Structures are given as C-alpha cells and as structure tokens.
Amino acid sequence: MLMDKRLKQHDEFIKSEIENLTDELAKKRNPDDVNSRACSLLNYHNNVIKYFQHERLIHLLVTFFFAVLLITSLIIMFIPNDFEYYYIDNFLLIISAILLVVEVFYVRYYYYLENGTQKLYKYSKVLFEFIQKTS
C-alpha cells in the first residue's frame, strides 16, 4: 500500500476513534475506561507517527541523492569539452531528463508525505488534551 493511502487511512481511523471516545465520555461511560483507551490510542498513534517520520527521512535522503545526481549530470553536460564525441552530450542530456522526471515525482511524493505527517501531529495534541480532561 502506498504511503499516502496509509496516511489517509490512519487519519480516518484516528478521527473516528476520537469521535467514539468523545461520544462515550458524553454518554457518561466509565471515565477510567475511556481514559485508558485514550492512552493506548495515543501510544499507538505516536508509534505510527514515528513510522511515518522514518519514511519521511528516507524519502528526503533519496530526494537529495537524486537532486545531486541531476545537478552533477547538468554540470558535466555544460562543461566545455574538446571531444569529438557528441553522443556523450546526448547521453548526458537523456540522463539529465530522466533524473529530472524522477526528481519531480520524488519531490511531489515527499510533499504529500510531509504534509500528511504534519496533519497527524494535531491528533496527538487532541488526544493528550482529552486524557488531561478525563483524568
């Protein structure tokens, strides 16, 4: 499953669980049980955030690696040379074009991963405040 789908799935799961906890608290259920469930949900949510942070770091490093490769290939392509072999410049042009396309997709994917992870941080705060309120 792609990371953006996992982010969306976890976002929906946390929203529904927070709504369930709020409903249970409003129905005057046992506050200790609700608090216990909120604590375990917060623990689970923070572990999922750690997983997404790790993925975010890996994709950032890969994005930087491809950016360095792209810049290097462009620099080599534009360095004046005295070679009679024009196919080297054509080869570097093709490599640069491929790296540019890959880099665009990596930046786009990283953008969604970064913003999706940032959205999840607010639920940690909501759950923490919910636990404080029910304690």
CSV table of N, CA, C and O in Angstrom, one decimal:
chain,number,residue,atom,x,y,z
A,1,MET,N,0.8,-1.2,0.0
A,1,MET,CA,0.0,0.0,0.0
A,1,MET,C,0.9,1.2,0.0
A,1,MET,O,1.9,1.3,0.7
A,2,LEU,N,0.5,2.2,-0.8
A,2,LEU,CA,1.3,3.4,-0.8
A,2,LEU,C,1.2,4.2,0.4
A,2,LEU,O,0.2,4.2,1.2
A,3,MET,N,2.2,5.0,0.7
A,3,MET,CA,2.3,5.8,1.9
A,3,MET,C,1.2,6.8,2.1
A,3,MET,O,0.6,7.0,3.2
A,4,ASP,N,0.8,7.4,1.0
A,4,ASP,CA,-0.3,8.4,1.1
A,4,ASP,C,-1.6,7.8,1.4
A,4,ASP,O,-2.4,8.3,2.2
A,5,LYS,N,-1.8,6.5,1.0
A,5,LYS,CA,-3.0,5.8,1.3
A,5,LYS,C,-3.0,5.4,2.8
A,5,LYS,O,-4.0,5.5,3.5
A,6,ARG,N,-1.8,5.0,3.3
A,6,ARG,CA,-1.7,4.7,4.7
A,6,ARG,C,-1.9,5.9,5.6
A,6,ARG,O,-2.6,5.8,6.6
A,7,LEU,N,-1.4,7.0,5.1
A,7,LEU,CA,-1.6,8.3,5.9
A,7,LEU,C,-3.1,8.6,5.9
A,7,LEU,O,-3.6,8.9,7.0
A,8,LYS,N,-3.8,8.5,4.8
A,8,LYS,CA,-5.2,8.8,4.8
A,8,LYS,C,-6.0,7.8,5.6
A,8,LYS,O,-6.9,8.2,6.4
A,9,GLN,N,-5.7,6.6,5.6
A,9,GLN,CA,-6.3,5.5,6.3
A,9,GLN,C,-6.2,5.8,7.8
A,9,GLN,O,-7.1,5.7,8.6
A,10,HIS,N,-4.9,6.1,8.2
A,10,HIS,CA,-4.7,6.3,9.7
A,10,HIS,C,-5.4,7.6,10.1
A,10,HIS,O,-5.9,7.7,11.2
A,11,ASP,N,-5.4,8.6,9.3
A,11,ASP,CA,-6.1,9.9,9.6
A,11,ASP,C,-7.6,9.6,9.9
A,11,ASP,O,-8.2,10.1,10.9
A,12,GLU,N,-8.2,8.8,9.0
A,12,GLU,CA,-9.6,8.5,9.2
A,12,GLU,C,-9.9,7.6,10.4
A,12,GLU,O,-10.8,7.8,11.1
A,13,PHE,N,-9.0,6.7,10.7
A,13,PHE,CA,-9.1,5.9,11.8
A,13,PHE,C,-9.0,6.7,13.1
A,13,PHE,O,-9.8,6.5,14.0
A,14,ILE,N,-8.0,7.6,13.2
A,14,ILE,CA,-7.9,8.4,14.4
A,14,ILE,C,-9.0,9.3,14.6
A,14,ILE,O,-9.5,9.5,15.7
A,15,LYS,N,-9.5,9.9,13.5
A,15,LYS,CA,-10.7,10.8,13.7
A,15,LYS,C,-11.9,10.0,14.2
A,15,LYS,O,-12.6,10.5,15.1
A,16,SER,N,-12.2,8.8,13.7
A,16,SER,CA,-13.3,8.0,14.2
A,16,SER,C,-13.1,7.6,15.6
A,16,SER,O,-14.1,7.6,16.4
A,17,GLU,N,-11.9,7.2,16.0
A,17,GLU,CA,-11.7,6.8,17.4
A,17,GLU,C,-11.8,7.9,18.3
A,17,GLU,O,-12.3,7.8,19.4
A,18,ILE,N,-11.4,9.1,18.0
A,18,ILE,CA,-11.5,10.3,18.8
A,18,ILE,C,-13.0,10.6,19.0
A,18,ILE,O,-13.5,10.9,20.1
A,19,GLU,N,-13.8,10.5,17.9
A,19,GLU,CA,-15.2,10.7,18.0
A,19,GLU,C,-15.9,9.7,18.9
A,19,GLU,O,-16.8,10.0,19.7
A,20,ASN,N,-15.5,8.4,18.8
A,20,ASN,CA,-16.0,7.4,19.6
A,20,ASN,C,-15.7,7.6,21.1
A,20,ASN,O,-16.6,7.5,22.0
A,21,LEU,N,-14.5,8.0,21.4
A,21,LEU,CA,-14.1,8.4,22.8
A,21,LEU,C,-14.9,9.5,23.3
A,21,LEU,O,-15.4,9.5,24.5
A,22,THR,N,-15.1,10.6,22.5
A,22,THR,CA,-15.9,11.7,22.9
A,22,THR,C,-17.3,11.3,23.1
A,22,THR,O,-17.9,11.8,24.1
A,23,ASP,N,-17.9,10.5,22.3
A,23,ASP,CA,-19.3,10.0,22.5
A,23,ASP,C,-19.4,9.2,23.7
A,23,ASP,O,-20.4,9.3,24.5
A,24,GLU,N,-18.5,8.3,24.0
A,24,GLU,CA,-18.5,7.5,25.2
A,24,GLU,C,-18.4,8.4,26.5
A,24,GLU,O,-19.1,8.1,27.4
A,25,LEU,N,-17.6,9.4,26.4
A,25,LEU,CA,-17.5,10.3,27.6
A,25,LEU,C,-18.8,11.1,27.7
A,25,LEU,O,-19.2,11.3,28.9
A,26,ALA,N,-19.4,11.5,26.6
A,26,ALA,CA,-20.6,12.2,26.7
A,26,ALA,C,-21.8,11.4,27.2
A,26,ALA,O,-22.7,11.8,27.9
A,27,LYS,N,-21.7,10.1,27.0
A,27,LYS,CA,-22.8,9.1,27.4
A,27,LYS,C,-22.5,8.7,28.9
A,27,LYS,O,-23.2,7.8,29.4
A,28,LYS,N,-21.5,9.3,29.5
A,28,LYS,CA,-21.2,9.1,30.9
A,28,LYS,C,-20.8,7.6,31.2
A,28,LYS,O,-21.2,7.0,32.2
A,29,ARG,N,-20.0,7.1,30.3
A,29,ARG,CA,-19.4,5.8,30.5
A,29,ARG,C,-18.3,5.9,31.6
A,29,ARG,O,-18.0,7.0,32.1
A,30,ASN,N,-17.7,4.8,31.9
A,30,ASN,CA,-16.7,4.8,33.0
A,30,ASN,C,-15.5,5.7,32.5
A,30,ASN,O,-14.9,5.3,31.5
A,31,PRO,N,-15.3,6.8,33.1
A,31,PRO,CA,-14.2,7.7,32.7
A,31,PRO,C,-12.8,7.0,32.7
A,31,PRO,O,-11.9,7.3,31.9
A,32,ASP,N,-12.6,6.1,33.6
A,32,ASP,CA,-11.3,5.4,33.7
A,32,ASP,C,-11.1,4.5,32.5
A,32,ASP,O,-10.0,4.4,31.9
A,33,ASP,N,-12.2,3.8,32.0
A,33,ASP,CA,-12.0,3.0,30.8
A,33,ASP,C,-11.8,3.9,29.6
A,33,ASP,O,-11.0,3.5,28.7
A,34,VAL,N,-12.5,5.0,29.5
A,34,VAL,CA,-12.3,5.9,28.4
A,34,VAL,C,-10.9,6.5,28.4
A,34,VAL,O,-10.2,6.6,27.3
A,35,ASN,N,-10.4,6.8,29.6
A,35,ASN,CA,-9.1,7.4,29.7
A,35,ASN,C,-8.0,6.3,29.3
A,35,ASN,O,-7.0,6.6,28.6
A,36,SER,N,-8.2,5.1,29.7
A,36,SER,CA,-7.3,4.0,29.4
A,36,SER,C,-7.3,3.8,27.9
A,36,SER,O,-6.2,3.6,27.3
A,37,ARG,N,-8.4,3.8,27.2
A,37,ARG,CA,-8.5,3.6,25.8
A,37,ARG,C,-7.8,4.8,25.1
A,37,ARG,O,-7.1,4.6,24.1
A,38,ALA,N,-8.0,6.0,25.6
A,38,ALA,CA,-7.4,7.2,25.0
A,38,ALA,C,-5.8,7.1,25.2
A,38,ALA,O,-5.1,7.5,24.2
A,39,CYS,N,-5.4,6.6,26.3
A,39,CYS,CA,-3.9,6.5,26.5
A,39,CYS,C,-3.3,5.5,25.5
A,39,CYS,O,-2.3,5.7,24.9
A,40,SER,N,-4.0,4.3,25.4
A,40,SER,CA,-3.5,3.3,24.4
A,40,SER,C,-3.6,3.8,23.0
A,40,SER,O,-2.7,3.5,22.2
A,41,LEU,N,-4.6,4.6,22.6
A,41,LEU,CA,-4.8,5.2,21.3
A,41,LEU,C,-3.6,6.2,21.1
A,41,LEU,O,-3.1,6.2,20.0
A,42,LEU,N,-3.3,7.0,22.1
A,42,LEU,CA,-2.2,8.0,21.9
A,42,LEU,C,-0.9,7.3,21.7
A,42,LEU,O,-0.1,7.7,20.9
A,43,ASN,N,-0.7,6.2,22.5
A,43,ASN,CA,0.6,5.4,22.3
A,43,ASN,C,0.7,4.8,20.9
A,43,ASN,O,1.7,4.9,20.3
A,44,TYR,N,-0.4,4.2,20.4
A,44,TYR,CA,-0.5,3.7,19.1
A,44,TYR,C,-0.2,4.8,18.0
A,44,TYR,O,0.6,4.6,17.1
A,45,HIS,N,-0.9,5.9,18.2
A,45,HIS,CA,-0.8,7.0,17.2
A,45,HIS,C,0.6,7.5,17.2
A,45,HIS,O,1.2,7.8,16.1
A,46,ASN,N,1.3,7.7,18.3
A,46,ASN,CA,2.7,8.1,18.3
A,46,ASN,C,3.6,7.2,17.7
A,46,ASN,O,4.6,7.6,17.0
A,47,ASN,N,3.3,5.9,17.8
A,47,ASN,CA,4.2,4.9,17.2
A,47,ASN,C,4.0,4.9,15.6
A,47,ASN,O,5.0,4.8,14.9
A,48,VAL,N,2.8,5.2,15.2
A,48,VAL,CA,2.5,5.3,13.8
A,48,VAL,C,3.2,6.6,13.2
A,48,VAL,O,3.8,6.5,12.1
A,49,ILE,N,3.2,7.6,14.0
A,49,ILE,CA,3.9,8.9,13.6
A,49,ILE,C,5.4,8.6,13.5
A,49,ILE,O,6.0,9.1,12.5
A,50,LYS,N,5.9,7.9,14.4
A,50,LYS,CA,7.4,7.5,14.3
A,50,LYS,C,7.7,6.8,13.0
A,50,LYS,O,8.7,7.0,12.3
A,51,TYR,N,6.8,5.9,12.6
A,51,TYR,CA,7.0,5.1,11.4
A,51,TYR,C,7.0,6.1,10.2
A,51,TYR,O,7.8,6.0,9.3
A,52,PHE,N,6.0,7.0,10.2
A,52,PHE,CA,5.9,8.0,9.1
A,52,PHE,C,7.1,8.9,9.1
A,52,PHE,O,7.6,9.3,8.0
A,53,GLN,N,7.6,9.3,10.2
A,53,GLN,CA,8.8,10.1,10.3
A,53,GLN,C,10.0,9.4,9.7
A,53,GLN,O,10.8,10.1,9.0
A,54,HIS,N,10.1,8.2,10.0
A,54,HIS,CA,11.2,7.4,9.4
A,54,HIS,C,11.1,7.3,7.9
A,54,HIS,O,12.1,7.5,7.2
A,55,GLU,N,9.9,7.1,7.4
A,55,GLU,CA,9.7,7.1,5.9
A,55,GLU,C,10.0,8.4,5.3
A,55,GLU,O,10.6,8.5,4.2
A,56,ARG,N,9.6,9.5,6.0
A,56,ARG,CA,9.9,10.8,5.6
A,56,ARG,C,11.4,11.1,5.5
A,56,ARG,O,11.8,11.7,4.5
A,57,LEU,N,12.1,10.7,6.4
A,57,LEU,CA,13.6,10.9,6.4
A,57,LEU,C,14.2,10.1,5.3
A,57,LEU,O,15.0,10.6,4.5
A,58,ILE,N,13.8,8.9,5.1
A,58,ILE,CA,14.3,8.1,4.0
A,58,ILE,C,14.1,8.7,2.6
A,58,ILE,O,14.9,8.8,1.8
A,59,HIS,N,12.8,9.2,2.4
A,59,HIS,CA,12.5,9.8,1.2
A,59,HIS,C,13.2,11.1,1.0
A,59,HIS,O,13.5,11.5,-0.2
A,60,LEU,N,13.4,11.9,2.0
A,60,LEU,CA,14.2,13.1,1.9
A,60,LEU,C,15.6,12.8,1.5
A,60,LEU,O,16.1,13.5,0.6
A,61,LEU,N,16.2,11.8,2.0
A,61,LEU,CA,17.6,11.5,1.6
A,61,LEU,C,17.6,11.0,0.2
A,61,LEU,O,18.6,11.4,-0.6
A,62,VAL,N,16.7,10.2,-0.2
A,62,VAL,CA,16.6,9.8,-1.6
A,62,VAL,C,16.4,10.9,-2.6
A,62,VAL,O,17.0,11.0,-3.6
A,63,THR,N,15.5,11.9,-2.2
A,63,THR,CA,15.3,13.1,-3.0
A,63,THR,C,16.6,13.9,-3.1
A,63,THR,O,16.9,14.3,-4.2
A,64,PHE,N,17.3,14.1,-2.0
A,64,PHE,CA,18.6,14.8,-2.1
A,64,PHE,C,19.6,14.1,-3.0
A,64,PHE,O,20.3,14.7,-3.8
A,65,PHE,N,19.6,12.8,-2.9
A,65,PHE,CA,20.6,12.0,-3.7
A,65,PHE,C,20.3,12.2,-5.2
A,65,PHE,O,21.2,12.4,-6.0
A,66,PHE,N,19.0,12.1,-5.6
A,66,PHE,CA,18.7,12.3,-7.0
A,66,PHE,C,18.9,13.7,-7.4
A,66,PHE,O,19.3,14.0,-8.6
A,67,ALA,N,18.7,14.7,-6.5
A,67,ALA,CA,19.0,16.1,-6.9
A,67,ALA,C,20.5,16.3,-7.1
A,67,ALA,O,20.9,17.0,-8.1
A,68,VAL,N,21.3,15.7,-6.3
A,68,VAL,CA,22.8,15.8,-6.5
A,68,VAL,C,23.2,15.1,-7.8
A,68,VAL,O,24.0,15.7,-8.6
A,69,LEU,N,22.6,14.0,-8.1
A,69,LEU,CA,22.9,13.3,-9.4
A,69,LEU,C,22.4,14.2,-10.6
A,69,LEU,O,23.2,14.3,-11.6
A,70,LEU,N,21.3,14.8,-10.5
A,70,LEU,CA,20.8,15.7,-11.5
A,70,LEU,C,21.7,16.9,-11.7
A,70,LEU,O,22.1,17.2,-12.9
A,71,ILE,N,22.0,17.5,-10.7
A,71,ILE,CA,22.9,18.7,-10.8
A,71,ILE,C,24.3,18.3,-11.3
A,71,ILE,O,24.9,19.0,-12.2
A,72,THR,N,24.8,17.2,-10.9
A,72,THR,CA,26.1,16.7,-11.4
A,72,THR,C,26.0,16.4,-12.9
A,72,THR,O,27.0,16.8,-13.6
A,73,SER,N,25.0,15.8,-13.3
A,73,SER,CA,24.9,15.5,-14.7
A,73,SER,C,24.7,16.8,-15.6
A,73,SER,O,25.3,16.9,-16.7
A,74,LEU,N,24.0,17.8,-15.0
A,74,LEU,CA,23.9,19.0,-15.7
A,74,LEU,C,25.2,19.8,-15.8
A,74,LEU,O,25.6,20.4,-16.8
A,75,ILE,N,26.0,19.8,-14.7
A,75,ILE,CA,27.3,20.4,-14.7
A,75,ILE,C,28.2,19.8,-15.7
A,75,ILE,O,28.9,20.5,-16.5
A,76,ILE,N,28.3,18.5,-15.7
A,76,ILE,CA,29.1,17.8,-16.6
A,76,ILE,C,28.7,18.0,-18.1
A,76,ILE,O,29.6,18.2,-18.9
A,77,MET,N,27.4,18.1,-18.3
A,77,MET,CA,27.0,18.3,-19.7
A,77,MET,C,27.4,19.7,-20.2
A,77,MET,O,27.6,19.9,-21.3
A,78,PHE,N,27.4,20.7,-19.3
A,78,PHE,CA,27.6,22.1,-19.7
A,78,PHE,C,29.1,22.5,-19.7
A,78,PHE,O,29.5,23.6,-20.0
A,79,ILE,N,29.9,21.6,-19.2
A,79,ILE,CA,31.4,21.9,-19.2
A,79,ILE,C,31.9,21.8,-20.6
A,79,ILE,O,31.6,20.8,-21.3
A,80,PRO,N,32.5,22.8,-21.1
A,80,PRO,CA,33.0,22.7,-22.5
A,80,PRO,C,34.1,21.7,-22.6
A,80,PRO,O,34.9,21.5,-21.7
A,81,ASN,N,34.0,20.9,-23.6
A,81,ASN,CA,35.0,19.8,-23.9
A,81,ASN,C,35.4,19.9,-25.3
A,81,ASN,O,34.8,20.4,-26.2
A,82,ASP,N,36.6,19.3,-25.5
A,82,ASP,CA,37.2,19.3,-26.9
A,82,ASP,C,37.0,17.9,-27.5
A,82,ASP,O,37.6,17.6,-28.5
A,83,PHE,N,36.1,17.2,-27.0
A,83,PHE,CA,35.8,15.8,-27.6
A,83,PHE,C,35.0,15.9,-28.9
A,83,PHE,O,34.2,16.8,-29.0
A,84,GLU,N,35.3,15.0,-29.7
A,84,GLU,CA,34.6,15.0,-31.0
A,84,GLU,C,33.4,14.0,-30.8
A,84,GLU,O,32.7,13.8,-31.8
A,85,TYR,N,33.2,13.5,-29.6
A,85,TYR,CA,32.1,12.6,-29.4
A,85,TYR,C,30.9,13.3,-28.9
A,85,TYR,O,30.7,13.5,-27.7
A,86,TYR,N,30.0,13.5,-29.8
A,86,TYR,CA,28.8,14.3,-29.5
A,86,TYR,C,27.7,13.4,-28.8
A,86,TYR,O,26.8,13.8,-28.1
A,87,TYR,N,27.9,12.1,-28.9
A,87,TYR,CA,26.9,11.2,-28.3
A,87,TYR,C,27.1,11.2,-26.8
A,87,TYR,O,26.1,10.9,-26.1
A,88,ILE,N,28.2,11.6,-26.2
A,88,ILE,CA,28.3,11.8,-24.8
A,88,ILE,C,27.4,12.9,-24.3
A,88,ILE,O,26.7,12.7,-23.3
A,89,ASP,N,27.4,14.0,-25.0
A,89,ASP,CA,26.5,15.1,-24.6
A,89,ASP,C,25.0,14.6,-24.7
A,89,ASP,O,24.2,15.0,-23.9
A,90,ASN,N,24.7,13.9,-25.8
A,90,ASN,CA,23.3,13.4,-25.9
A,90,ASN,C,23.0,12.4,-24.8
A,90,ASN,O,21.8,12.4,-24.3
A,91,PHE,N,23.9,11.6,-24.5
A,91,PHE,CA,23.7,10.6,-23.4
A,91,PHE,C,23.4,11.4,-22.1
A,91,PHE,O,22.5,11.0,-21.3
A,92,LEU,N,24.3,12.4,-21.8
A,92,LEU,CA,24.1,13.2,-20.6
A,92,LEU,C,22.8,13.9,-20.6
A,92,LEU,O,22.1,14.1,-19.6
A,93,LEU,N,22.3,14.4,-21.8
A,93,LEU,CA,21.0,15.1,-21.9
A,93,LEU,C,19.9,14.1,-21.5
A,93,LEU,O,19.0,14.4,-20.8
A,94,ILE,N,20.0,12.9,-22.0
A,94,ILE,CA,19.0,11.9,-21.8
A,94,ILE,C,19.0,11.5,-20.3
A,94,ILE,O,17.9,11.5,-19.6
A,95,ILE,N,20.1,11.3,-19.7
A,95,ILE,CA,20.3,11.0,-18.3
A,95,ILE,C,19.7,12.2,-17.4
A,95,ILE,O,18.9,11.9,-16.5
A,96,SER,N,20.0,13.4,-17.8
A,96,SER,CA,19.5,14.5,-17.1
A,96,SER,C,18.0,14.6,-17.1
A,96,SER,O,17.3,14.9,-16.1
A,97,ALA,N,17.4,14.3,-18.3
A,97,ALA,CA,16.0,14.4,-18.5
A,97,ALA,C,15.3,13.3,-17.6
A,97,ALA,O,14.3,13.6,-16.9
A,98,ILE,N,15.9,12.1,-17.6
A,98,ILE,CA,15.3,11.0,-16.8
A,98,ILE,C,15.4,11.4,-15.3
A,98,ILE,O,14.5,11.2,-14.5
A,99,LEU,N,16.6,11.9,-14.9
A,99,LEU,CA,16.7,12.3,-13.5
A,99,LEU,C,15.8,13.5,-13.1
A,99,LEU,O,15.3,13.5,-12.0
A,100,LEU,N,15.5,14.4,-14.0
A,100,LEU,CA,14.6,15.5,-13.7
A,100,LEU,C,13.2,14.9,-13.5
A,100,LEU,O,12.5,15.3,-12.6
A,101,VAL,N,12.8,14.0,-14.3
A,101,VAL,CA,11.4,13.4,-14.2
A,101,VAL,C,11.3,12.7,-12.8
A,101,VAL,O,10.3,12.8,-12.1
A,102,VAL,N,12.3,11.9,-12.5
A,102,VAL,CA,12.3,11.1,-11.3
A,102,VAL,C,12.3,12.1,-10.1
A,102,VAL,O,11.6,11.9,-9.1
A,103,GLU,N,13.1,13.2,-10.2
A,103,GLU,CA,13.2,14.1,-9.1
A,103,GLU,C,11.9,14.8,-8.9
A,103,GLU,O,11.4,15.1,-7.7
A,104,VAL,N,11.2,15.2,-10.0
A,104,VAL,CA,9.9,15.8,-9.8
A,104,VAL,C,8.9,14.9,-9.1
A,104,VAL,O,8.2,15.4,-8.2
A,105,PHE,N,8.9,13.6,-9.4
A,105,PHE,CA,8.0,12.7,-8.8
A,105,PHE,C,8.4,12.5,-7.3
A,105,PHE,O,7.5,12.4,-6.4
A,106,TYR,N,9.7,12.4,-7.0
A,106,TYR,CA,10.1,12.3,-5.6
A,106,TYR,C,9.7,13.5,-4.8
A,106,TYR,O,9.3,13.4,-3.7
A,107,VAL,N,9.9,14.7,-5.4
A,107,VAL,CA,9.5,15.9,-4.6
A,107,VAL,C,8.0,16.0,-4.4
A,107,VAL,O,7.6,16.3,-3.3
A,108,ARG,N,7.2,15.6,-5.4
A,108,ARG,CA,5.8,15.6,-5.2
A,108,ARG,C,5.4,14.6,-4.1
A,108,ARG,O,4.6,14.9,-3.3
A,109,TYR,N,6.0,13.4,-4.2
A,109,TYR,CA,5.7,12.3,-3.2
A,109,TYR,C,6.1,12.8,-1.8
A,109,TYR,O,5.3,12.6,-0.8
A,110,TYR,N,7.3,13.4,-1.7
A,110,TYR,CA,7.7,13.8,-0.4
A,110,TYR,C,6.8,15.0,0.2
A,110,TYR,O,6.6,15.0,1.3
A,111,TYR,N,6.4,15.8,-0.7
A,111,TYR,CA,5.4,16.9,-0.3
A,111,TYR,C,4.2,16.3,0.3
A,111,TYR,O,3.8,16.7,1.4
A,112,TYR,N,3.6,15.3,-0.3
A,112,TYR,CA,2.4,14.7,0.3
A,112,TYR,C,2.7,13.9,1.6
A,112,TYR,O,2.0,14.0,2.6
A,113,LEU,N,3.9,13.3,1.7
A,113,LEU,CA,4.3,12.6,2.9
A,113,LEU,C,4.5,13.6,4.0
A,113,LEU,O,4.1,13.3,5.1
A,114,GLU,N,5.2,14.7,3.7
A,114,GLU,CA,5.5,15.7,4.7
A,114,GLU,C,4.2,16.3,5.3
A,114,GLU,O,4.0,16.4,6.5
A,115,ASN,N,3.3,16.7,4.4
A,115,ASN,CA,2.1,17.4,4.8
A,115,ASN,C,1.1,16.4,5.5
A,115,ASN,O,0.5,16.8,6.5
A,116,GLY,N,1.1,15.2,5.1
A,116,GLY,CA,0.3,14.2,5.7
A,116,GLY,C,0.8,13.9,7.2
A,116,GLY,O,-0.1,13.7,8.1
A,117,THR,N,2.1,13.8,7.3
A,117,THR,CA,2.6,13.6,8.7
A,117,THR,C,2.3,14.8,9.6
A,117,THR,O,2.0,14.7,10.8
A,118,GLN,N,2.5,16.0,9.0
A,118,GLN,CA,2.2,17.2,9.8
A,118,GLN,C,0.7,17.2,10.3
A,118,GLN,O,0.5,17.7,11.4
A,119,LYS,N,-0.2,16.8,9.4
A,119,LYS,CA,-1.6,16.7,9.8
A,119,LYS,C,-1.8,15.8,11.0
A,119,LYS,O,-2.7,16.1,11.9
A,120,LEU,N,-1.0,14.7,11.1
A,120,LEU,CA,-1.2,13.8,12.2
A,120,LEU,C,-0.8,14.3,13.6
A,120,LEU,O,-1.2,13.8,14.6
A,121,TYR,N,0.1,15.3,13.6
A,121,TYR,CA,0.6,15.9,14.8
A,121,TYR,C,-0.6,16.5,15.6
A,121,TYR,O,-0.6,16.4,16.9
A,122,LYS,N,-1.6,17.0,15.0
A,122,LYS,CA,-2.6,17.7,15.7
A,122,LYS,C,-3.5,16.7,16.5
A,122,LYS,O,-4.0,17.0,17.6
A,123,TYR,N,-3.5,15.4,16.0
A,123,TYR,CA,-4.3,14.4,16.8
A,123,TYR,C,-3.6,14.0,18.1
A,123,TYR,O,-4.2,13.7,19.0
A,124,SER,N,-2.3,14.1,18.1
A,124,SER,CA,-1.6,13.8,19.3
A,124,SER,C,-1.9,14.8,20.4
A,124,SER,O,-2.2,14.5,21.5
A,125,LYS,N,-2.0,16.1,20.0
A,125,LYS,CA,-2.4,17.1,20.9
A,125,LYS,C,-3.8,17.0,21.4
A,125,LYS,O,-4.1,17.1,22.5
A,126,VAL,N,-4.7,16.6,20.4
A,126,VAL,CA,-6.1,16.4,20.8
A,126,VAL,C,-6.2,15.3,21.8
A,126,VAL,O,-7.0,15.4,22.8
A,127,LEU,N,-5.6,14.2,21.5
A,127,LEU,CA,-5.6,13.0,22.4
A,127,LEU,C,-5.0,13.4,23.8
A,127,LEU,O,-5.5,13.0,24.8
A,128,PHE,N,-3.9,14.1,23.8
A,128,PHE,CA,-3.3,14.5,25.1
A,128,PHE,C,-4.2,15.3,25.9
A,128,PHE,O,-4.4,15.1,27.1
A,129,GLU,N,-4.8,16.3,25.2
A,129,GLU,CA,-5.8,17.2,25.9
A,129,GLU,C,-7.0,16.4,26.4
A,129,GLU,O,-7.5,16.7,27.5
A,130,PHE,N,-7.4,15.4,25.6
A,130,PHE,CA,-8.6,14.6,26.0
A,130,PHE,C,-8.2,13.8,27.3
A,130,PHE,O,-9.0,13.7,28.2
A,131,ILE,N,-7.0,13.2,27.3
A,131,ILE,CA,-6.6,12.5,28.5
A,131,ILE,C,-6.5,13.4,29.7
A,131,ILE,O,-6.9,13.0,30.8
A,132,GLN,N,-5.9,14.6,29.5
A,132,GLN,CA,-5.9,15.6,30.6
A,132,GLN,C,-7.2,15.9,31.2
A,132,GLN,O,-7.4,16.1,32.4
A,133,LYS,N,-8.2,16.0,30.3
A,133,LYS,CA,-9.6,16.4,30.6
A,133,LYS,C,-10.2,15.3,31.4
A,133,LYS,O,-11.0,15.6,32.4
A,134,THR,N,-10.0,14.1,31.0
A,134,THR,CA,-10.7,12.9,31.7
A,134,THR,C,-10.0,12.4,32.9
A,134,THR,O,-10.5,11.6,33.6
A,135,SER,N,-8.8,12.9,33.2
A,135,SER,CA,-8.0,12.5,34.4
A,135,SER,C,-8.6,13.1,35.6
A,135,SER,O,-9.1,14.1,35.7
